[in-house]
Amino acid sequence: MQHLYDFIRRHPTGVDTFWAVFLLGLSGVSIVAGQVGNGPERVAAVPVAVALCAVVALRRRAPEKMLLLTILTGIVQLLIGVEPGAANFAMLVITYTVAMAGERWASRLALGCSLCAATLSQLRWPEETSSGSWTQSVFVVVVLTVPFVLAWVLGDSMRTRRAYLSQLEERAARLEREREAQSKVAVAAERARIARELHDVVAHNVSVMVVQADGAAYVLDASPDQARQALETISSTGRQALAEMRRLLGVLRTGDTRETGEYVPQPDVEQIEDLVDQVRQTGLAVDFKIEGTPRPLPTGVELTAYRIVQEALTNTRKHGGPDAGASVRLVYFDDGLGLLVEDDGRGAAHELYEDGGADGAGHGMIGMRERVGMVGGTLDAGPRPGGGFRISALLPLKPANQ
């Protein structure tokens, strides 16, 4: 049964042609049996039946043209006197078709003709009801008109239903496109976040390793113990860098951003002190103070604070010069976390930071601003009066739009 239904849907014109031939056969039997007029009327009934059956066969391909052909054929019937026969069933079919799939003007025209067809038929062939009263004629007109009206109403309902389904499909397609666009945006944002993370990890840890390696090479002969300590720092720093890079690259391999904590935890505020100790081991004097009462903070705020300090100290070590010193201040407010990182080195030009970092990676100050913006905070960065560089950030507990 399903195969038959699929075949009918794939070959609508073929199915209509089959019913047109069937209707033409019934009309031919009526004409041959003499049920449709006599003499010239019977001869004229043949092209009328052929025209109406052609309407059935081509109704889906050109519904408006077939409606006009049906009206013209009906007028010819009235003028010549060819009585209605089996072929006139095509009028019901084209009324339904035009109401369902035709233009609006054609649908209204089909409704108007349907309301007039039965009345004109009774006026043209009154002998069929001559034995009855006018009430009987009215009853016959009503009975003959009802099928046409029902056909039009059914077709118009199908039109409305198809339009509704089309809107639903269009809406579903639009939502699907929007979901795909949002997914692409989310993927791009996640890749940008991972790029920032990788920049911070590589820029900081490799910088520490290079400084320690140079120091170890310098004191290797004179102070083996100090060289050994530098090598141990290189080893621990490398393992830390590899762990964080494994976590980030693991996200790219799985393609699931929810697994960002699978390998190692995200850095937080408590690890800033360890970060400062690590930087001190490279020879950079760093003063670290915490003001206020430490308390748990949102993960995004803690990670942002850690990365800002990491980026700032890395830039100080790169551009501050050999005698540079730095200070880091964490201030806990009731509604957020304040962060101040300063150095007294010769520094790099402010434009260099704004262009994305001196290393050309494109994730320096721009990355800081993006991180602060994601948590709804503010960032102020620039040269200090008298030399050095200052980075000040205020990270609220909740974004400003909440």
Short mmCIF file of C-alpha atoms in Angstrom, two decimals:
data_model
loop_
_atom_site.label_atom_id
_atom_site.label_comp_id
_atom_site.label_asym_id
_atom_site.label_seq_id
_atom_site.Cartn_x
_atom_site.Cartn_y
_atom_site.Cartn_z
CA MET A 1 0.00 0.00 0.00
CA GLN A 2 2.84 2.35 0.81
CA HIS A 3 4.45 1.66 -2.57
CA LEU A 4 1.20 2.58 -4.32
CA TYR A 5 0.96 5.81 -2.33
CA ASP A 6 4.57 6.70 -3.17
CA PHE A 7 3.93 6.00 -6.85
CA ILE A 8 0.88 8.28 -6.84
CA ARG A 9 2.89 11.08 -5.24
CA ARG A 10 5.73 10.70 -7.75
CA HIS A 11 3.43 10.62 -10.83
CA PRO A 12 0.52 13.02 -10.18
CA THR A 13 -0.04 13.83 -13.85
CA GLY A 14 -0.10 10.15 -14.77
CA VAL A 15 -2.73 9.47 -12.10
CA ASP A 16 -4.84 12.42 -13.31
CA THR A 17 -4.56 11.14 -16.88
CA PHE A 18 -5.80 7.73 -15.78
CA TRP A 19 -8.90 9.27 -14.20
CA ALA A 20 -9.40 11.50 -17.24
CA VAL A 21 -9.41 8.45 -19.53
CA PHE A 22 -11.79 6.68 -17.16
CA LEU A 23 -14.12 9.69 -17.18
CA LEU A 24 -13.90 9.92 -20.96
CA GLY A 25 -14.91 6.26 -21.19
CA LEU A 26 -18.01 6.86 -19.03
CA SER A 27 -18.91 9.89 -21.15
CA GLY A 28 -18.47 7.87 -24.33
CA VAL A 29 -20.80 5.16 -23.03
CA SER A 30 -23.41 7.81 -22.20
CA ILE A 31 -23.14 9.38 -25.65
CA VAL A 32 -23.34 6.05 -27.49
CA ALA A 33 -26.31 4.97 -25.36
CA GLY A 34 -28.14 8.14 -26.40
CA GLN A 35 -28.40 9.55 -22.90
CA VAL A 36 -26.98 12.93 -24.00
CA GLY A 37 -29.31 14.68 -26.46
CA ASN A 38 -30.01 13.72 -30.05
CA GLY A 39 -28.49 14.58 -33.45
CA PRO A 40 -26.26 17.67 -33.39
CA GLU A 41 -26.27 17.82 -29.60
CA ARG A 42 -24.87 14.31 -29.43
CA VAL A 43 -22.10 15.21 -31.89
CA ALA A 44 -21.24 18.37 -29.95
CA ALA A 45 -21.12 16.36 -26.72
CA VAL A 46 -17.96 14.59 -27.93
CA PRO A 47 -15.59 17.65 -28.00
CA VAL A 48 -17.22 18.91 -24.79
CA ALA A 49 -16.40 15.63 -23.03
CA VAL A 50 -12.87 15.61 -24.46
CA ALA A 51 -12.27 19.19 -23.25
CA LEU A 52 -13.55 18.45 -19.74
CA CYS A 53 -11.49 15.27 -19.49
CA ALA A 54 -8.41 17.22 -20.64
CA VAL A 55 -9.10 19.57 -17.71
CA VAL A 56 -8.84 16.62 -15.31
CA ALA A 57 -5.60 15.42 -16.90
CA LEU A 58 -3.84 18.81 -16.85
CA ARG A 59 -5.34 20.35 -13.72
CA ARG A 60 -2.09 20.23 -11.72
CA ARG A 61 0.13 21.60 -14.49
CA ALA A 62 -1.96 24.67 -15.34
CA PRO A 63 -4.88 25.07 -12.90
CA GLU A 64 -5.78 28.64 -13.96
CA LYS A 65 -5.83 27.80 -17.68
CA MET A 66 -7.85 24.66 -17.05
CA LEU A 67 -10.37 26.71 -15.06
CA LEU A 68 -10.81 29.09 -17.98
CA LEU A 69 -11.19 26.10 -20.33
CA THR A 70 -13.86 24.66 -18.03
CA ILE A 71 -15.79 27.95 -17.97
CA LEU A 72 -15.57 28.23 -21.75
CA THR A 73 -16.75 24.64 -22.16
CA GLY A 74 -19.65 25.27 -19.77
CA ILE A 75 -20.71 28.31 -21.78
CA VAL A 76 -20.61 26.23 -24.97
CA GLN A 77 -22.79 23.60 -23.29
CA LEU A 78 -25.36 26.23 -22.35
CA LEU A 79 -25.40 27.76 -25.84
CA ILE A 80 -25.52 24.52 -27.83
CA GLY A 81 -27.72 22.68 -25.36
CA VAL A 82 -25.43 19.76 -24.50
CA GLU A 83 -26.94 18.37 -21.32
CA PRO A 84 -24.62 17.73 -18.34
CA GLY A 85 -23.06 14.28 -18.28
CA ALA A 86 -20.34 12.30 -16.54
CA ALA A 87 -17.64 14.59 -17.94
CA ASN A 88 -19.06 17.54 -16.00
CA PHE A 89 -17.58 15.98 -12.88
CA ALA A 90 -14.41 17.78 -14.03
CA MET A 91 -16.00 21.02 -12.82
CA LEU A 92 -15.89 19.75 -9.24
CA VAL A 93 -12.31 18.60 -9.68
CA ILE A 94 -11.03 21.90 -11.11
CA THR A 95 -12.87 23.87 -8.41
CA TYR A 96 -11.03 21.90 -5.73
CA THR A 97 -7.69 22.16 -7.54
CA VAL A 98 -7.83 25.92 -8.10
CA ALA A 99 -8.90 26.56 -4.49
CA MET A 100 -5.96 24.45 -3.29
CA ALA A 101 -3.12 25.45 -5.63
CA GLY A 102 -4.28 28.20 -7.99
CA GLU A 103 -3.92 31.94 -7.87
CA ARG A 104 -6.24 33.86 -5.57
CA TRP A 105 -8.17 35.43 -8.43
CA ALA A 106 -8.72 31.99 -9.95
CA SER A 107 -9.92 30.62 -6.61
CA ARG A 108 -12.49 33.42 -6.24
CA LEU A 109 -13.59 32.97 -9.84
CA ALA A 110 -14.07 29.23 -9.29
CA LEU A 111 -16.20 29.90 -6.21
CA GLY A 112 -18.39 32.38 -8.07
CA CYS A 113 -18.90 30.03 -11.02
CA SER A 114 -19.68 27.16 -8.63
CA LEU A 115 -22.46 29.18 -7.01
CA CYS A 116 -23.96 30.00 -10.42
CA ALA A 117 -23.53 26.67 -12.23
CA ALA A 118 -26.52 24.83 -10.74
CA THR A 119 -28.84 27.83 -11.22
CA LEU A 120 -27.84 28.23 -14.87
CA SER A 121 -28.31 24.51 -15.46
CA GLN A 122 -31.85 24.60 -14.05
CA LEU A 123 -32.70 27.64 -16.13
CA ARG A 124 -31.30 26.06 -19.30
CA TRP A 125 -33.04 22.69 -18.87
CA PRO A 126 -36.22 23.43 -16.91
CA GLU A 127 -38.07 20.42 -18.29
CA GLU A 128 -36.27 18.22 -15.79
CA THR A 129 -38.28 19.79 -12.93
CA SER A 130 -41.37 21.01 -14.84
CA SER A 131 -43.63 18.65 -12.94
CA GLY A 132 -42.59 20.13 -9.59
CA SER A 133 -43.08 23.45 -7.89
CA TRP A 134 -40.52 26.25 -7.67
CA THR A 135 -39.56 25.02 -4.21
CA GLN A 136 -38.48 21.75 -5.75
CA SER A 137 -36.35 23.67 -8.28
CA VAL A 138 -34.74 25.63 -5.48
CA PHE A 139 -34.09 22.42 -3.59
CA VAL A 140 -32.41 20.88 -6.65
CA VAL A 141 -30.26 24.00 -7.12
CA VAL A 142 -29.16 23.88 -3.49
CA VAL A 143 -28.38 20.16 -3.66
CA LEU A 144 -26.32 20.64 -6.82
CA THR A 145 -24.50 23.70 -5.42
CA VAL A 146 -23.45 22.10 -2.13
CA PRO A 147 -20.84 19.73 -3.70
CA PHE A 148 -19.19 22.64 -5.50
CA VAL A 149 -19.04 24.71 -2.31
CA LEU A 150 -17.66 21.76 -0.34
CA ALA A 151 -15.03 21.14 -3.02
CA TRP A 152 -13.95 24.78 -2.84
CA VAL A 153 -13.88 24.82 0.97
CA LEU A 154 -11.84 21.60 1.07
CA GLY A 155 -9.37 22.97 -1.47
CA ASP A 156 -9.00 26.28 0.37
CA SER A 157 -8.43 24.40 3.64
CA MET A 158 -5.70 22.38 1.97
CA ARG A 159 -4.11 25.62 0.74
CA THR A 160 -4.11 27.03 4.28
CA ARG A 161 -2.67 23.82 5.68
CA ARG A 162 0.09 23.73 3.07
CA ALA A 163 0.97 27.37 3.72
CA TYR A 164 1.13 26.64 7.45
CA LEU A 165 3.35 23.60 6.93
CA SER A 166 5.55 25.62 4.58
CA GLN A 167 5.98 28.30 7.24
CA LEU A 168 6.86 25.65 9.81
CA GLU A 169 9.45 24.14 7.47
CA GLU A 170 10.91 27.55 6.70
CA ARG A 171 11.05 28.39 10.39
CA ALA A 172 12.70 25.06 11.20
CA ALA A 173 15.25 25.62 8.43
CA ARG A 174 15.94 29.15 9.70
CA LEU A 175 16.37 27.92 13.26
CA GLU A 176 18.71 25.22 12.02
CA ARG A 177 20.78 27.81 10.17
CA GLU A 178 20.85 29.99 13.28
CA ARG A 179 21.93 27.03 15.41
CA GLU A 180 24.70 26.25 12.95
CA ALA A 181 25.80 29.90 12.97
CA GLN A 182 25.76 29.99 16.77
CA SER A 183 27.69 26.75 16.86
CA LYS A 184 30.32 28.18 14.53
CA VAL A 185 30.56 31.31 16.67
CA ALA A 186 30.91 29.18 19.80
CA VAL A 187 33.63 27.09 18.16
CA ALA A 188 35.47 30.23 17.05
CA ALA A 189 35.21 31.72 20.53
CA GLU A 190 36.47 28.50 22.10
CA ARG A 191 39.37 28.34 19.68
CA ALA A 192 40.22 31.95 20.50
CA ARG A 193 40.09 31.11 24.22
CA ILE A 194 42.37 28.11 23.70
CA ALA A 195 44.74 30.28 21.65
CA ARG A 196 44.92 32.76 24.52
CA GLU A 197 45.51 29.95 26.98
CA LEU A 198 48.26 28.48 24.83
CA HIS A 199 49.86 31.90 24.42
CA ASP A 200 49.89 32.47 28.16
CA VAL A 201 51.23 29.01 28.92
CA VAL A 202 53.93 29.04 26.26
CA ALA A 203 54.98 32.68 26.70
CA HIS A 204 55.36 32.38 30.46
CA ASN A 205 56.80 28.93 30.90
CA VAL A 206 59.17 29.02 27.94
CA SER A 207 60.40 32.43 29.09
CA VAL A 208 61.13 30.98 32.55
CA MET A 209 62.90 27.99 31.02
CA VAL A 210 65.06 30.18 28.78
CA VAL A 211 66.10 32.42 31.65
CA GLN A 212 66.91 29.43 33.88
CA ALA A 213 68.82 27.73 31.08
CA ASP A 214 70.93 30.82 30.47
CA GLY A 215 71.61 31.12 34.20
CA ALA A 216 72.55 27.45 34.48
CA ALA A 217 74.98 27.74 31.59
CA TYR A 218 76.55 30.83 33.17
CA VAL A 219 77.16 29.26 36.61
CA LEU A 220 77.64 25.66 35.52
CA ASP A 221 81.37 25.59 36.33
CA ALA A 222 81.46 28.07 39.18
CA SER A 223 78.39 26.93 41.11
CA PRO A 224 77.15 23.44 40.20
CA ASP A 225 74.51 23.50 42.95
CA GLN A 226 72.96 26.67 41.59
CA ALA A 227 73.05 25.22 38.09
CA ARG A 228 71.38 22.05 39.36
CA GLN A 229 68.63 24.14 41.00
CA ALA A 230 68.09 26.00 37.72
CA LEU A 231 67.78 22.70 35.85
CA GLU A 232 65.24 21.47 38.37
CA THR A 233 63.23 24.66 37.84
CA ILE A 234 63.39 24.08 34.08
CA SER A 235 62.18 20.53 34.58
CA SER A 236 59.22 21.46 36.81
CA THR A 237 58.28 24.39 34.58
CA GLY A 238 58.36 22.17 31.50
CA ARG A 239 56.16 19.55 33.14
CA GLN A 240 53.68 22.23 34.17
CA ALA A 241 53.61 23.65 30.64
CA LEU A 242 53.13 20.21 29.14
CA ALA A 243 50.27 19.44 31.54
CA GLU A 244 48.42 22.63 30.65
CA MET A 245 49.06 22.22 26.93
CA ARG A 246 47.86 18.61 27.14
CA ARG A 247 44.64 19.83 28.74
CA LEU A 248 44.06 22.45 26.06
CA LEU A 249 44.99 20.27 23.11
CA GLY A 250 42.89 17.48 24.58
CA VAL A 251 39.87 19.75 24.16
CA LEU A 252 40.70 20.18 20.48
CA ARG A 253 41.04 16.42 20.01
CA THR A 254 37.72 15.61 21.66
CA GLY A 255 35.90 18.62 20.25
CA ASP A 256 33.97 18.96 23.52
CA THR A 257 34.53 22.21 25.39
CA ARG A 258 32.97 20.75 28.51
CA GLU A 259 36.04 18.60 29.07
CA THR A 260 38.38 21.50 29.77
CA GLY A 261 39.03 20.24 33.27
CA GLU A 262 39.74 16.67 32.35
CA TYR A 263 43.54 16.74 32.64
CA VAL A 264 44.46 19.45 35.18
CA PRO A 265 42.43 22.05 37.07
CA GLN A 266 42.26 25.59 35.75
CA PRO A 267 44.67 28.01 37.51
CA ASP A 268 43.09 30.09 40.25
CA VAL A 269 43.94 32.99 42.54
CA GLU A 270 45.65 30.77 45.11
CA GLN A 271 48.20 29.71 42.51
CA ILE A 272 49.25 33.31 41.85
CA GLU A 273 51.65 33.09 44.80
CA ASP A 274 53.26 29.99 43.28
CA LEU A 275 53.49 31.87 39.99
CA VAL A 276 55.25 34.76 41.73
CA ASP A 277 57.69 32.36 43.42
CA GLN A 278 58.44 30.80 40.07
CA VAL A 279 59.18 34.21 38.57
CA ARG A 280 61.41 35.12 41.50
CA GLN A 281 63.53 32.09 40.74
CA THR A 282 64.34 33.61 37.35
CA GLY A 283 65.93 36.60 39.08
CA LEU A 284 63.05 39.09 38.85
CA ALA A 285 62.29 40.72 42.19
CA VAL A 286 58.53 40.60 42.76
CA ASP A 287 56.68 42.04 45.74
CA PHE A 288 53.38 40.25 46.35
CA LYS A 289 50.65 41.37 48.74
CA ILE A 290 47.03 40.43 49.39
CA GLU A 291 44.65 42.96 50.92
CA GLY A 292 41.22 42.18 52.23
CA THR A 293 39.77 38.82 53.22
CA PRO A 294 40.38 36.07 50.66
CA ARG A 295 37.26 34.11 49.70
CA PRO A 296 36.11 31.82 46.89
CA LEU A 297 35.53 33.61 43.58
CA PRO A 298 33.85 32.56 40.33
CA THR A 299 36.08 30.32 38.21
CA GLY A 300 36.17 32.81 35.36
CA VAL A 301 37.30 35.62 37.64
CA GLU A 302 40.06 33.50 39.21
CA LEU A 303 41.37 32.31 35.83
CA THR A 304 41.30 35.87 34.45
CA ALA A 305 43.26 37.20 37.45
CA TYR A 306 45.86 34.45 37.13
CA ARG A 307 46.35 35.00 33.40
CA ILE A 308 46.65 38.78 33.78
CA VAL A 309 49.39 38.41 36.39
CA GLN A 310 51.10 35.77 34.28
CA GLU A 311 51.04 37.92 31.14
CA ALA A 312 52.15 41.07 33.01
CA LEU A 313 55.13 39.37 34.69
CA THR A 314 56.14 37.71 31.44
CA ASN A 315 56.18 41.09 29.68
CA THR A 316 58.18 42.60 32.57
CA ARG A 317 60.75 39.83 32.32
CA LYS A 318 60.99 40.29 28.56
CA HIS A 319 61.09 44.06 28.33
CA GLY A 320 61.85 45.41 31.81
CA GLY A 321 65.60 45.05 31.63
CA PRO A 322 68.06 43.28 33.93
CA ASP A 323 67.44 45.46 37.01
CA ALA A 324 63.66 45.61 36.81
CA GLY A 325 61.41 44.87 39.75
CA ALA A 326 57.67 44.26 39.91
CA SER A 327 54.85 44.30 42.42
CA VAL A 328 51.56 42.41 42.45
CA ARG A 329 48.57 43.48 44.58
CA LEU A 330 45.35 41.55 45.06
CA VAL A 331 42.57 43.45 46.79
CA TYR A 332 39.38 41.69 47.84
CA PHE A 333 36.37 44.01 47.76
CA ASP A 334 32.81 43.20 48.76
CA ASP A 335 31.72 43.05 45.14
CA GLY A 336 34.84 41.97 43.33
CA LEU A 337 38.58 41.56 43.05
CA GLY A 338 41.05 44.35 42.38
CA LEU A 339 44.34 43.60 40.67
CA LEU A 340 47.39 45.85 40.27
CA VAL A 341 50.64 44.79 38.59
CA GLU A 342 53.45 47.35 38.25
CA ASP A 343 57.11 47.28 37.24
CA ASP A 344 59.88 49.87 37.25
CA GLY A 345 61.77 48.61 34.24
CA ARG A 346 62.36 50.36 30.96
CA GLY A 347 59.32 48.51 29.53
CA ALA A 348 58.05 48.43 26.00
CA ALA A 349 56.05 51.05 24.18
CA HIS A 350 52.36 51.09 25.00
CA GLU A 351 51.52 50.60 21.34
CA LEU A 352 53.48 47.37 21.37
CA TYR A 353 51.18 45.96 24.04
CA GLU A 354 48.08 47.19 22.27
CA ASP A 355 49.18 45.52 19.05
CA GLY A 356 49.09 42.16 20.73
CA GLY A 357 52.37 41.66 22.51
CA ALA A 358 56.00 42.09 21.73
CA ASP A 359 56.40 38.55 20.56
CA GLY A 360 54.01 39.11 17.70
CA ALA A 361 51.66 36.40 18.91
CA GLY A 362 48.69 38.74 18.82
CA HIS A 363 47.37 37.80 22.27
CA GLY A 364 49.05 40.27 24.64
CA MET A 365 47.05 43.25 25.82
CA ILE A 366 44.22 42.37 23.46
CA GLY A 367 43.91 38.99 25.15
CA MET A 368 43.85 40.67 28.57
CA ARG A 369 41.06 43.00 27.52
CA GLU A 370 39.04 40.12 26.09
CA ARG A 371 39.41 38.12 29.30
CA VAL A 372 38.39 41.06 31.48
CA GLY A 373 35.48 41.86 29.19
CA MET A 374 34.17 38.28 29.40
CA VAL A 375 33.76 38.58 33.17
CA GLY A 376 32.32 42.11 32.95
CA GLY A 377 35.36 43.85 34.43
CA THR A 378 37.48 46.87 33.53
CA LEU A 379 41.14 47.09 32.59
CA ASP A 380 43.51 50.06 32.61
CA ALA A 381 47.02 49.63 31.27
CA GLY A 382 49.78 52.02 30.31
CA PRO A 383 53.22 53.45 31.13
CA ARG A 384 53.85 54.67 34.67
CA PRO A 385 55.05 58.21 35.35
CA GLY A 386 58.83 58.04 35.69
CA GLY A 387 59.15 54.71 33.87
CA GLY A 388 57.80 51.22 33.97
CA PHE A 389 54.37 49.89 33.21
CA ARG A 390 51.15 49.50 35.17
CA ILE A 391 48.20 47.13 34.68
CA SER A 392 45.12 47.68 36.82
CA ALA A 393 41.98 45.51 36.64
CA LEU A 394 38.72 45.33 38.52
CA LEU A 395 36.93 42.01 38.26
CA PRO A 396 33.36 41.96 39.61
CA LEU A 397 31.85 38.90 41.22
CA LYS A 398 29.03 39.02 38.65
CA PRO A 399 28.97 40.46 35.13
CA ALA A 400 27.41 43.91 34.88
CA ASN A 401 24.41 42.59 32.87
CA GLN A 402 23.25 40.25 35.62
#
